[in-house]
Coordinates of C-alpha atoms in Angstrom, one line a residue:
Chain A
X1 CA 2.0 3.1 -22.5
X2 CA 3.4 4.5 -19.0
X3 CA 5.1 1.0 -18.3
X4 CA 6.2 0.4 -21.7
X5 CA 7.4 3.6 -21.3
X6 CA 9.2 3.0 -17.4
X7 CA 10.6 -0.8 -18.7
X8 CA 12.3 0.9 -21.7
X9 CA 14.1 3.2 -19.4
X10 CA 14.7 0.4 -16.9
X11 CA 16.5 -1.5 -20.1
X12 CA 18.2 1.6 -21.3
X13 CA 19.8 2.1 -17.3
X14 CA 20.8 -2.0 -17.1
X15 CA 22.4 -1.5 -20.7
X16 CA 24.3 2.0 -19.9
X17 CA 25.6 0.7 -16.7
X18 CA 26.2 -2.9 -16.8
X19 CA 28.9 -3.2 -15.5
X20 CA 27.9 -1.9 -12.2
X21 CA 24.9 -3.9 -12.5
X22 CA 26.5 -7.3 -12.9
X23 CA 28.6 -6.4 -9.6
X24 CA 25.6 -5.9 -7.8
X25 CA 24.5 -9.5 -9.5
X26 CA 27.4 -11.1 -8.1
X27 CA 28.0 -9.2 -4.6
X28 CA 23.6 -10.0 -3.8
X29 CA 24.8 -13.5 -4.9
X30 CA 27.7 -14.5 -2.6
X31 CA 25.7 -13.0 0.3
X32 CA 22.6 -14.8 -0.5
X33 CA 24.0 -17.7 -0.4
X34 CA 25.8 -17.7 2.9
X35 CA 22.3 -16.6 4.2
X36 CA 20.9 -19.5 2.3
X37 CA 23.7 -22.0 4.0
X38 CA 23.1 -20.5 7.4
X39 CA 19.2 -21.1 7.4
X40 CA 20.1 -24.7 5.5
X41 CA 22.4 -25.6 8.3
X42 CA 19.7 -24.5 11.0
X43 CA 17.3 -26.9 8.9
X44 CA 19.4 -29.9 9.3
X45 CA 19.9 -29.2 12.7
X46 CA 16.6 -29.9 13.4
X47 CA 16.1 -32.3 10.9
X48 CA 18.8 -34.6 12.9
X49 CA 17.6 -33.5 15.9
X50 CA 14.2 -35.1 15.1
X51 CA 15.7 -37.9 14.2
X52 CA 17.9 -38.5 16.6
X53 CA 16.4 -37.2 19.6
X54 CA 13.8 -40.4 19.4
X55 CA 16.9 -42.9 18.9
X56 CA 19.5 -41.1 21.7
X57 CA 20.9 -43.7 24.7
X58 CA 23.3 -43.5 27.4
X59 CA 24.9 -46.8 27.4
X60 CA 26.3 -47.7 30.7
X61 CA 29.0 -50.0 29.8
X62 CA 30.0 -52.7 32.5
X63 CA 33.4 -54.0 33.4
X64 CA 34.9 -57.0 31.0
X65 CA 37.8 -58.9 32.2
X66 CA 40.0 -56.9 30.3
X67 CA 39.2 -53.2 31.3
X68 CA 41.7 -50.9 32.1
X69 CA 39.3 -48.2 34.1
X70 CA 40.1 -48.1 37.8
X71 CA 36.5 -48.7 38.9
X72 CA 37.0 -51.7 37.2
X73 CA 40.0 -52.8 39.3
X74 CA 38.1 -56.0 40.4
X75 CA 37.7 -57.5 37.3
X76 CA 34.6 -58.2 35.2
X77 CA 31.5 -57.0 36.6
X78 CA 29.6 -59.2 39.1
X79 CA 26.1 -60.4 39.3
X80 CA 25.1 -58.2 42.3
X81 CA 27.0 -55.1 40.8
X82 CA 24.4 -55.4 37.5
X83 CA 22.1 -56.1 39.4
X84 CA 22.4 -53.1 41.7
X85 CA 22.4 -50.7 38.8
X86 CA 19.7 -52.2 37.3
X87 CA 17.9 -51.7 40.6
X88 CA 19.1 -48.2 40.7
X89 CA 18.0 -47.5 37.1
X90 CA 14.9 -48.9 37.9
X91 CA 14.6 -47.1 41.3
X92 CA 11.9 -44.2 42.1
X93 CA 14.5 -41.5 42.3
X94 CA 15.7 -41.9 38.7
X95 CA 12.2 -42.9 37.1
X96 CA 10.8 -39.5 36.1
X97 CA 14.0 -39.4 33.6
X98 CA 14.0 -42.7 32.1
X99 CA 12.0 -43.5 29.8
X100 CA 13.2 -47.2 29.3
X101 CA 16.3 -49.5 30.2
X102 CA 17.3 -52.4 27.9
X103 CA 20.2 -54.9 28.7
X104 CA 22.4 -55.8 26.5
X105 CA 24.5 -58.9 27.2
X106 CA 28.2 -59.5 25.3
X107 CA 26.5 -62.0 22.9
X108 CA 23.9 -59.3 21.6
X109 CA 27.0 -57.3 21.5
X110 CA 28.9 -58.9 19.5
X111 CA 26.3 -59.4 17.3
X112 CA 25.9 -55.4 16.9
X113 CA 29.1 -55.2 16.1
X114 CA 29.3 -58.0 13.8
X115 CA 26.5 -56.0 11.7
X116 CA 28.3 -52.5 12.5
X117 CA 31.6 -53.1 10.8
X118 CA 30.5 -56.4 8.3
X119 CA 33.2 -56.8 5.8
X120 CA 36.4 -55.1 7.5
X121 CA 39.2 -56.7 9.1
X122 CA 38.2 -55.5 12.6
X123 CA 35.3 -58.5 13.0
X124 CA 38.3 -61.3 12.8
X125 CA 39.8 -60.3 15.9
X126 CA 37.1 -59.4 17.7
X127 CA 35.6 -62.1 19.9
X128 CA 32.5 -62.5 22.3
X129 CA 34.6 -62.1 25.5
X130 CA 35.6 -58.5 24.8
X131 CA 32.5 -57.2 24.1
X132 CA 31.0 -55.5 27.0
X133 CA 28.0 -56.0 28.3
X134 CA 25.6 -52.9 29.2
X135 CA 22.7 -51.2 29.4
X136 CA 21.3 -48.6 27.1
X137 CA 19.2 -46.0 28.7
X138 CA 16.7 -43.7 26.7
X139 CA 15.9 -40.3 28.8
X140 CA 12.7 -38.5 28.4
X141 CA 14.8 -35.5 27.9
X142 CA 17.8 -36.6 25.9
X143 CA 19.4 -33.3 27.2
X144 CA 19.6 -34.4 30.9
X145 CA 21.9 -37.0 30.5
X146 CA 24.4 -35.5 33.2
X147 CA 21.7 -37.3 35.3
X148 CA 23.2 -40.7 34.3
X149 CA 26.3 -40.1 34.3
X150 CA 26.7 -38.5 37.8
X151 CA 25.3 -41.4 39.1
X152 CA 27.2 -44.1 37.2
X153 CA 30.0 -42.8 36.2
X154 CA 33.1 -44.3 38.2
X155 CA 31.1 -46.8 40.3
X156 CA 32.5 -50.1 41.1
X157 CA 31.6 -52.5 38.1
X158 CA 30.8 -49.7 35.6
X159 CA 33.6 -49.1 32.7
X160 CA 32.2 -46.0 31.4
X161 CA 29.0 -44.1 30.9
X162 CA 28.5 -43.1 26.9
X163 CA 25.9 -40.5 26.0
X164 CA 25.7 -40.9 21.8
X165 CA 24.0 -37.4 22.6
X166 CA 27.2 -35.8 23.8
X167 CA 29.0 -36.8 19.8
X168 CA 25.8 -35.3 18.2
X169 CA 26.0 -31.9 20.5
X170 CA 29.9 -31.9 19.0
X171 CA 27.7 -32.3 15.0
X172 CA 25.6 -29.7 16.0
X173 CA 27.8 -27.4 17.7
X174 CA 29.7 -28.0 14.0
X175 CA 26.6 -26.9 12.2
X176 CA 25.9 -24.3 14.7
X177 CA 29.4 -22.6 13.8
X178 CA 29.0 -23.1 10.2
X179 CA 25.5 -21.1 11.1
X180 CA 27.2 -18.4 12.3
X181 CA 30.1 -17.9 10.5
X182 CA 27.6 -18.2 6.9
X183 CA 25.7 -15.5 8.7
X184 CA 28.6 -13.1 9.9
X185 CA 30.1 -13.3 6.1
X186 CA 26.4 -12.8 4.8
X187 CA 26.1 -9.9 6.8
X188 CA 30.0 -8.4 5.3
X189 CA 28.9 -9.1 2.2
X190 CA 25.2 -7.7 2.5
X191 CA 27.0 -4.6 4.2
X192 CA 28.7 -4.5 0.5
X193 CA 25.5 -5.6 -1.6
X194 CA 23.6 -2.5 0.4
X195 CA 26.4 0.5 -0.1
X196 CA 27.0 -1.1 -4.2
X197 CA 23.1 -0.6 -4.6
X198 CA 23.1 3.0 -3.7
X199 CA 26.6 3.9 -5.5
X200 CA 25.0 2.0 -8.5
X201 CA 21.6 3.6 -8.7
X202 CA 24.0 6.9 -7.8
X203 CA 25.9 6.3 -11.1
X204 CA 22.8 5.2 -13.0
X205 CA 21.3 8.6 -12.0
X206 CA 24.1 10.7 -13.1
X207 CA 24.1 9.1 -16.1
X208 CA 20.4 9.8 -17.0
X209 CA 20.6 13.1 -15.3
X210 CA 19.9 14.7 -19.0
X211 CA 16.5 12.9 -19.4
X212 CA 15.5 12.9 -15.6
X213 CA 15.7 17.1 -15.5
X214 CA 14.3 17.1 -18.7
X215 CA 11.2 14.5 -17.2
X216 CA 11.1 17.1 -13.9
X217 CA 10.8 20.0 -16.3
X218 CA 7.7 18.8 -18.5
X219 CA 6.2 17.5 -15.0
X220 CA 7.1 13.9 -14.1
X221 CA 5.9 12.5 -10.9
X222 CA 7.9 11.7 -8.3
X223 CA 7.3 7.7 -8.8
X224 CA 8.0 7.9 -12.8
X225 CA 11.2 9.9 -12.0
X226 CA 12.7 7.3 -9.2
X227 CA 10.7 3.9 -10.6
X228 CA 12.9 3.2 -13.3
X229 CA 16.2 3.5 -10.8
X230 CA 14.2 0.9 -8.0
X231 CA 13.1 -1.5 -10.7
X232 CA 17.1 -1.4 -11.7
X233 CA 18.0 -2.5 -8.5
X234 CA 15.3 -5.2 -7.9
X235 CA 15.9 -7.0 -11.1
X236 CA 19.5 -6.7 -10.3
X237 CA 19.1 -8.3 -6.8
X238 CA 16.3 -10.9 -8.1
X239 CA 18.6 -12.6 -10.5
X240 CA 20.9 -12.5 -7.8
X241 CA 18.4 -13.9 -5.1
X242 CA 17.9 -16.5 -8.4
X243 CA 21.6 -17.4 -8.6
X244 CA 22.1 -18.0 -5.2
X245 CA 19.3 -20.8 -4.5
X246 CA 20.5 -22.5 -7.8
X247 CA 23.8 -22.6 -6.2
X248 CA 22.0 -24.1 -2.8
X249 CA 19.9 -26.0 -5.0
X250 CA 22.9 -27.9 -7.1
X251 CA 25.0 -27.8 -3.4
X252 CA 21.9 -30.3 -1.9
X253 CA 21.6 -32.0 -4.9
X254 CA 24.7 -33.3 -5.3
X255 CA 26.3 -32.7 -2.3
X256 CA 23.9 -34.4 0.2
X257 CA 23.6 -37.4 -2.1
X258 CA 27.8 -37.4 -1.3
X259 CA 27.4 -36.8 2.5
X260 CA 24.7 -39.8 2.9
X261 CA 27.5 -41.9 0.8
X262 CA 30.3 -41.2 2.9
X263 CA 28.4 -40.4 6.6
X264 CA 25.1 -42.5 6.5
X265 CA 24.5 -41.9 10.3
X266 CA 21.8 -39.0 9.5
X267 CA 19.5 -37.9 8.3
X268 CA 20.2 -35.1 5.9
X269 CA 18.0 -32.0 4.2
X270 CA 16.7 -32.3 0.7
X271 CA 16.0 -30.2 -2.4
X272 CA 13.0 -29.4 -0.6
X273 CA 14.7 -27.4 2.3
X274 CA 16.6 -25.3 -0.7
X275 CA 12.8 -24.1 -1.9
X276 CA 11.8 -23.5 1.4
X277 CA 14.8 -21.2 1.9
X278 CA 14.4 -19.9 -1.6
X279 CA 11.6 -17.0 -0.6
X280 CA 13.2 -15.6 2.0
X281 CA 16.2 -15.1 0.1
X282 CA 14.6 -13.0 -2.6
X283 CA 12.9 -11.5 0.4
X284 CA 16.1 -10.4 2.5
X285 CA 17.3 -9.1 -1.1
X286 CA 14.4 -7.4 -2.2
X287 CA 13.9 -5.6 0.3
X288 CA 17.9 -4.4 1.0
X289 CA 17.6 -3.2 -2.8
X290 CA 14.0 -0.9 -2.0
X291 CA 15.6 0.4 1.7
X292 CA 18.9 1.5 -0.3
X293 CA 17.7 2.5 -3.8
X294 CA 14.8 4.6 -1.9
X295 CA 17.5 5.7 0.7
X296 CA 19.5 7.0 -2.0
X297 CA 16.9 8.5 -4.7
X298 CA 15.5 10.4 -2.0
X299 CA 18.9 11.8 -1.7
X300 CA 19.8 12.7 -5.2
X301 CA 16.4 12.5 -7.3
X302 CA 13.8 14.8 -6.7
X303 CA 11.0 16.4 -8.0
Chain B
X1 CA -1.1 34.4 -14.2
X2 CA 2.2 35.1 -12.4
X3 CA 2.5 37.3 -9.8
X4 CA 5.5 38.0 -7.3
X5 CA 4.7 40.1 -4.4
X6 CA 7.5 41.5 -2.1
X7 CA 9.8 37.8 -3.1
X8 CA 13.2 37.9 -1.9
X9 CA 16.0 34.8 -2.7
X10 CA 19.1 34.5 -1.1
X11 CA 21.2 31.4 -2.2
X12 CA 23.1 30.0 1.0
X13 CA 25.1 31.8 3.6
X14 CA 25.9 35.0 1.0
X15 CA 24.5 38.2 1.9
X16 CA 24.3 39.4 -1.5
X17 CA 20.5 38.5 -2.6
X18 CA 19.5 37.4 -6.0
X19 CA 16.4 39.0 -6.1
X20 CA 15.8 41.8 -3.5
X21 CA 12.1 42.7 -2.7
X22 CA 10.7 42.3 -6.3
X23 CA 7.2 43.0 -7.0
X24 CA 6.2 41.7 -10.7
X25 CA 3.0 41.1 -12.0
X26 CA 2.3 39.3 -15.3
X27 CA -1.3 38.9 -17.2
X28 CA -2.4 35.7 -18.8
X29 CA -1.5 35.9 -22.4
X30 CA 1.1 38.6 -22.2
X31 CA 4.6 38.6 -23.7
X32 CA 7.1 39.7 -21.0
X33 CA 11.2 40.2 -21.5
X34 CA 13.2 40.1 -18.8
X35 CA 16.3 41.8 -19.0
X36 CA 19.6 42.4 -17.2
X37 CA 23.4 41.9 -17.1
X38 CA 24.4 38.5 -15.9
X39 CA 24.0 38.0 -12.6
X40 CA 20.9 40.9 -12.0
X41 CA 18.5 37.7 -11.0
X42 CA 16.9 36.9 -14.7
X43 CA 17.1 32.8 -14.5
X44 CA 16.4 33.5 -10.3
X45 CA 13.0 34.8 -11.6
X46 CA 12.3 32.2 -14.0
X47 CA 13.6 29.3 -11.7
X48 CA 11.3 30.6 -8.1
X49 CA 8.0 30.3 -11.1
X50 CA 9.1 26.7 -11.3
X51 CA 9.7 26.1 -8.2
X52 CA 12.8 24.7 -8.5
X53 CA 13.9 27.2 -5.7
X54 CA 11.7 28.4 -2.9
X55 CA 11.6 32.5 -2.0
X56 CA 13.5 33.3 1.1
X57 CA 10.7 35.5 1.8
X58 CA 7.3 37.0 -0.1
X59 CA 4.9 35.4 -2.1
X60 CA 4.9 33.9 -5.9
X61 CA 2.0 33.2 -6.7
X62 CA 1.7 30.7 -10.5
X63 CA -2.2 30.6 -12.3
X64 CA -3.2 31.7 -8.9
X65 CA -1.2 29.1 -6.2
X66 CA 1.0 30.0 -3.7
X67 CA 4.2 27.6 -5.3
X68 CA 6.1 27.3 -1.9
X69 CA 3.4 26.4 -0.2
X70 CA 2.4 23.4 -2.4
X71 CA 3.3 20.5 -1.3
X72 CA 6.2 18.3 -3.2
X73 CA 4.1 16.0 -5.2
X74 CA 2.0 18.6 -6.3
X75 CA 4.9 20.3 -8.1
X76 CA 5.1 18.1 -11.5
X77 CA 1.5 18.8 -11.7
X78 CA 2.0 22.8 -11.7
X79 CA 5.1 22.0 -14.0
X80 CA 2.5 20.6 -16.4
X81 CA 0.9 24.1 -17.0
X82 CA 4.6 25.6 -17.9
X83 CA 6.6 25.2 -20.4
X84 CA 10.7 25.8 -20.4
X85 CA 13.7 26.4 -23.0
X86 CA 17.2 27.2 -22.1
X87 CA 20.2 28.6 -23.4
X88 CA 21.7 24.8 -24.2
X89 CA 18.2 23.4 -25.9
X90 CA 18.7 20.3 -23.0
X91 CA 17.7 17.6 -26.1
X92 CA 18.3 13.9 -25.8
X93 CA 21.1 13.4 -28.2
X94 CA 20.1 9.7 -28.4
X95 CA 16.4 10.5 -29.4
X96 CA 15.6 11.9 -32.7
X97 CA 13.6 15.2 -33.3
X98 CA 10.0 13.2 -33.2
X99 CA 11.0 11.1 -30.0
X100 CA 12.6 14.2 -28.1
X101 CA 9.0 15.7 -28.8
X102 CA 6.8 12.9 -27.9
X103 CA 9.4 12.1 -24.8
X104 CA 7.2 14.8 -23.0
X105 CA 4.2 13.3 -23.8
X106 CA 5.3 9.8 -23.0
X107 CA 6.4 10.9 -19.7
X108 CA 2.9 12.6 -18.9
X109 CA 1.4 8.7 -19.7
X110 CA -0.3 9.7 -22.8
X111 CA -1.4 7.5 -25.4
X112 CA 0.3 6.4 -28.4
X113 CA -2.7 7.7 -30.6
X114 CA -3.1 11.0 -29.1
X115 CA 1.1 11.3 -29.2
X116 CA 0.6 10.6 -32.8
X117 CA -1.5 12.9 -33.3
X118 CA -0.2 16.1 -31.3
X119 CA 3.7 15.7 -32.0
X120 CA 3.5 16.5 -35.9
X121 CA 1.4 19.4 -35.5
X122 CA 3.6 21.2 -33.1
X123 CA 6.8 20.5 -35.1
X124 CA 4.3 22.0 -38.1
X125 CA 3.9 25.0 -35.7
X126 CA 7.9 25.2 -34.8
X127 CA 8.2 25.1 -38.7
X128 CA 10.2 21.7 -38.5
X129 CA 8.1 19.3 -40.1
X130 CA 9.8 16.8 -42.5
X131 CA 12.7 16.7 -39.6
X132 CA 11.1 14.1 -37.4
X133 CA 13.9 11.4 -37.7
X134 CA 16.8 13.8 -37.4
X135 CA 19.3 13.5 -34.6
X136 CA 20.1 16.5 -32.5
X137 CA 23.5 16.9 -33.8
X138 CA 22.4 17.1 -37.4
X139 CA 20.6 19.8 -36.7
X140 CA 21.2 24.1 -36.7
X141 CA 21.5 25.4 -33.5
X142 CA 18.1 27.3 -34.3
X143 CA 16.1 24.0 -35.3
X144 CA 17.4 22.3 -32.4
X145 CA 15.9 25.3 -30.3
X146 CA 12.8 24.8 -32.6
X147 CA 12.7 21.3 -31.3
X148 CA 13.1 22.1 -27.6
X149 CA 10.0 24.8 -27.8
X150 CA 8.2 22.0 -29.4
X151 CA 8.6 20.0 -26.3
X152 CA 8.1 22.8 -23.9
X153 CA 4.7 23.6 -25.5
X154 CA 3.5 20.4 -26.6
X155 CA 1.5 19.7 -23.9
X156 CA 0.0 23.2 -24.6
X157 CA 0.7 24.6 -21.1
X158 CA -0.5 28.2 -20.6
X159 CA 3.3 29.7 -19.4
X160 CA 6.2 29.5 -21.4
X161 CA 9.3 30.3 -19.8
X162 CA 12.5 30.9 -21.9
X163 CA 15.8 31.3 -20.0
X164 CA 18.2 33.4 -22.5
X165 CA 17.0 31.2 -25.8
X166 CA 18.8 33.0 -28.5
X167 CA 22.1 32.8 -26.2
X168 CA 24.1 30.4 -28.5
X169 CA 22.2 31.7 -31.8
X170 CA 23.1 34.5 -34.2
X171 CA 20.9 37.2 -34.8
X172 CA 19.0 36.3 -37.6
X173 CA 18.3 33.2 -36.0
X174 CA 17.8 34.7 -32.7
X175 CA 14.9 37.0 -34.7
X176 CA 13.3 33.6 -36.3
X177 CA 13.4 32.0 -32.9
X178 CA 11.3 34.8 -30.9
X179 CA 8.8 35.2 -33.6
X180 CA 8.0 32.1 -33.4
X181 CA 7.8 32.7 -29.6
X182 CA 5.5 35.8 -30.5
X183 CA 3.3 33.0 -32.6
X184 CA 2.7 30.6 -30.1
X185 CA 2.0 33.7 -27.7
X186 CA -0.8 34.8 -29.8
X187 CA -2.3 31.3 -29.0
X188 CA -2.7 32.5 -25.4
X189 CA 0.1 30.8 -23.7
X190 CA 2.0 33.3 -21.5
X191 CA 5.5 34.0 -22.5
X192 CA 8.2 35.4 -20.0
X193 CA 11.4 35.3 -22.0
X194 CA 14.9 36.1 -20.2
X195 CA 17.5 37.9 -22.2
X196 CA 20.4 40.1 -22.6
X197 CA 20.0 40.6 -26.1
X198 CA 18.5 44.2 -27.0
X199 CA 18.5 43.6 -30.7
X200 CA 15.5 41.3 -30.2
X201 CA 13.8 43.2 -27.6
X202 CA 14.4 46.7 -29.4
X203 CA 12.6 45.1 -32.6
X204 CA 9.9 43.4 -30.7
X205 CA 8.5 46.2 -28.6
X206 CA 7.0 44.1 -26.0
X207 CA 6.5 44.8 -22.1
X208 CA 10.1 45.3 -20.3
X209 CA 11.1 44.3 -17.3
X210 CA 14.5 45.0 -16.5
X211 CA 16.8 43.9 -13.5
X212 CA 19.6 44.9 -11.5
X213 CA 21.2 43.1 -8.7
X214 CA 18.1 41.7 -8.1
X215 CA 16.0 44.8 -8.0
X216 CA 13.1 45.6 -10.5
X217 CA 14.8 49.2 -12.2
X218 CA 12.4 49.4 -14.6
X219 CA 9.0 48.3 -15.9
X220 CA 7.1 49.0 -18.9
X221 CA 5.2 48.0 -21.8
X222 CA 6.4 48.3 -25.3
X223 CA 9.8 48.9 -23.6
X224 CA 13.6 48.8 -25.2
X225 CA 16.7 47.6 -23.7
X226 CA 18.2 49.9 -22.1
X227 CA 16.2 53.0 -22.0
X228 CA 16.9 54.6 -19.4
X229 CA 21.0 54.4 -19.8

């Protein structure tokens, strides 16, 4: 009886005052979502850092005929050059860091690249002579790659020292951006969800305030006089909180799918992350929408 | 039942207070007018026994309880035992006369059975049955005042409080409208009715208590209006 009684109110509040209600809808919404893209972001973050961090070399490229760098002055790369870095790479003082060392020679090379770019015009002019030869380094910590390329960079015989690590840093310095900037607009916007909440359950108040003095005068609790007004704002924010990971959800669906088409060098996030994300978001909102209704109704409806 | 001992209520900064030292002592089942120009403290009175406003200093005791020392959510339960009417009749314009009624009831978590049970018998007792599904605005200024004692004493609380009820009524009305307050008295509910209208409490001949810039100037049963001027 009590709650039929509290919902009908609740439905009598959302219809008198839909308007503000739908901007609460929409402003819970935008903000959950740039929350949702923040902690999505941080997801594939580490979801390439996974995968990459097992697959991460430093290729040590070695002089062909035909480079240009100045340690490579002498011409292509000579058998005791290779085979000092080798011995170098091999040596005690670099051991605790390396985890392994392949070679690979211009034919394997060529190969790569044969498989790399199949099907463009690039492969036609390429031939086995211009490939370098070199050797690709995997690190025990893919982060101390400096290591490497103090030591090898600019030596007599050695072209140039590429960590693959160093591009992905630039990806995930991208996606740690996109992190932050997600999570300073989420926090605007919650700024904005947070005040609209109060002014809303503000207006709703003074729009009941008829029926709430009437309620105080015949001896209504405390929690019947306020419920109504909190359960006005949580619905509010939880069809928000709803909104916004179906917007995440439809983004990975069909965005990703896009990504992986047009960038297939990672690994990306699936629908799967969006659930994850998903309780936290209604969460954040939920409880935003308690803290501020309660903040409020404390203020302006009392017993 | 209500007793006031030494209360004092200033509003704010202003010296001026609204009720001065007052000493008042009402019985369980008595009928009480409480008279005085505007302004003397009448609605001050009513609005300290509800606690809607705490004494600046002094005592009011309600059924017994010292109200400014109760704690906050023990208030709805002591405005339970009391029932209120005002000038305006505060109905729900969207709610007709059977769903203002039960509104009380519903609010208290009662059950849809005993709400169908108590509602028509006090609209019987405020002599509005066969107006359950009227609105408000179709309705006298007397039957909608009707309707609001039926809420205020639905729940059958043992203080009625009536803040200037025959205000907005003319004076045959007014008449209809404290009898039936003189009824629902002889049931044993308490009745401490503010007014400035000495027709009423000429013809009624009930215990006086009259005010004047917050001050208690006179007190006495089977009073008039304005004896002593």
């Amino acid at each position: 009886m009590r709650w039929q009684f509290i919902l009908s109110e609740v439905g009598i509040g959302l219809r008198r005052n839909w308007a503000m209600t739908v901007s609460v809808v929409l402003v819970t919404f935008v903000s959950l979502v740039f929350i949702g893209l923040a902690m999505l972001a941080q997801q594939q973050v580490s979801t390439m850092k996974d995968y990459w961090y097992d697959r991460v070399q430093v290729s040590i490229f070695l002089c062909t005929a035909d480079s240009l760098a100045p340690s490579c002055a002498e011409g292509e790369v000579t058998p005791s050059q290779r085979d000092g870095i080798l011995g170098d790479l091999e040596g005690p003082d670099l051991a605790p860091y390396i985890e392994s060392v392949q070679y690979e020679s211009k034919e394997e090379a060529f190969e790569r690249f044969q498989e790399q770019f199949e099907d463009t015009a690039v492969v036609d002019n390429v031939t086995v002579d211009v490939m370098p030869e070199s050797y690709r380094v995997r690190l025990v910590d893919p982060e101390e790659y400096e290591v490497i390329s103090q030591r090898f960079d600019g030596l007599d015989g050695v072209e140039e020292v590429v960590d693959q690590g160093a591009l992905l840093d630039r990806f995930f310095q991208f996606l740690n951006g996109l992190t932050l900037g997600s999570l300073i607009l989420a926090g605007v916007m919650l700024v904005a969800a947070v005040l609209l909440v109060g002014t809303t359950i503000r207006l709703s108040a003074a729009s009941r305030r008829r029926e709430t003095g009437i309620m105080r005068l015949v001896g209504a609790s405390n929690t019947l006089l306020q419920l109504p007004f909190l359960l006005e704002g949580i619905i509010a924010v939880s069809i928000g909180a709803a909104l916004a990971t179906f917007a995440l959800w439809l983004g990975v669906r069909f965005g990703v799918p896009w990504l992986e088409s047009n960038l297939p060098l990672f690994d990306y996030i699936d629908t799967g992350a969006v659930l994850s994300v998903a309780p936290w978001l209604f969460l954040i909102g939920l409880v935003l929408a308690g803290v501020s209704s309660l903040v409020t109704l404390s203020r302006y409806l009392k017993v | 039942m209500i007793r006031f001992e030494k209360v004092t209520k200033t509003y704010g900064t202003t010296s001026q207070p609204a009720l001065d030292d007052i000493t008042v002592d009402v019985e369980r089942g008595e009928f009480v007018f409480i008279v005085g120009a505007s302004g003397s403290g009448k609605s001050t009175f009513l609005r300290l026994v509800l606690r809607e406003e705490k004494a600046t200093s002094g005592t009011v005791l309600v059924a017994g309880k010292d109200v400014a020392a109760m704690s906050s959510w023990k208030v709805p339960h002591l405005r339970r035992q009391i029932g209120a009417v005002f000038q305006d009749f505060s109905l729900l314009p969207s709610k007709n006369v059977y769903e203002n009624v039960a509104f009380a009831l519903q609010v208290l978590g009662r059950s849809r059975s005993d709400i169908a049970e108590t509602v028509p018998e006090t609209l019987e007792l405020v002599g509005l049955a066969g107006k359950e599904k009227r609105r408000p605005h179709e309705l006298s200024g007397g039957e909608q005042q009707r309707v609001a004692i039926a809420r205020a004493v639905v729940n059958s609380p043992s203080i009625l409080l009536a803040d200037e009820p025959t205000g907005n009524l003319d004076p045959t009305t007014s008449l209809g409208i404290v009898r039936l307050l003189d009824r629902i008295n002889t049931t044993g509910t308490t009745i401490v009715m503010a007014t400035h209208d000495n027709d009423i409490v000429d013809k009624m001949l009930k215990r006086v208590v009259e005010l004047d810039d917050g001050r208690v100037v006179r007190d006495e049963s089977s009073g008039v209006y304005g004896s002593k001027r």
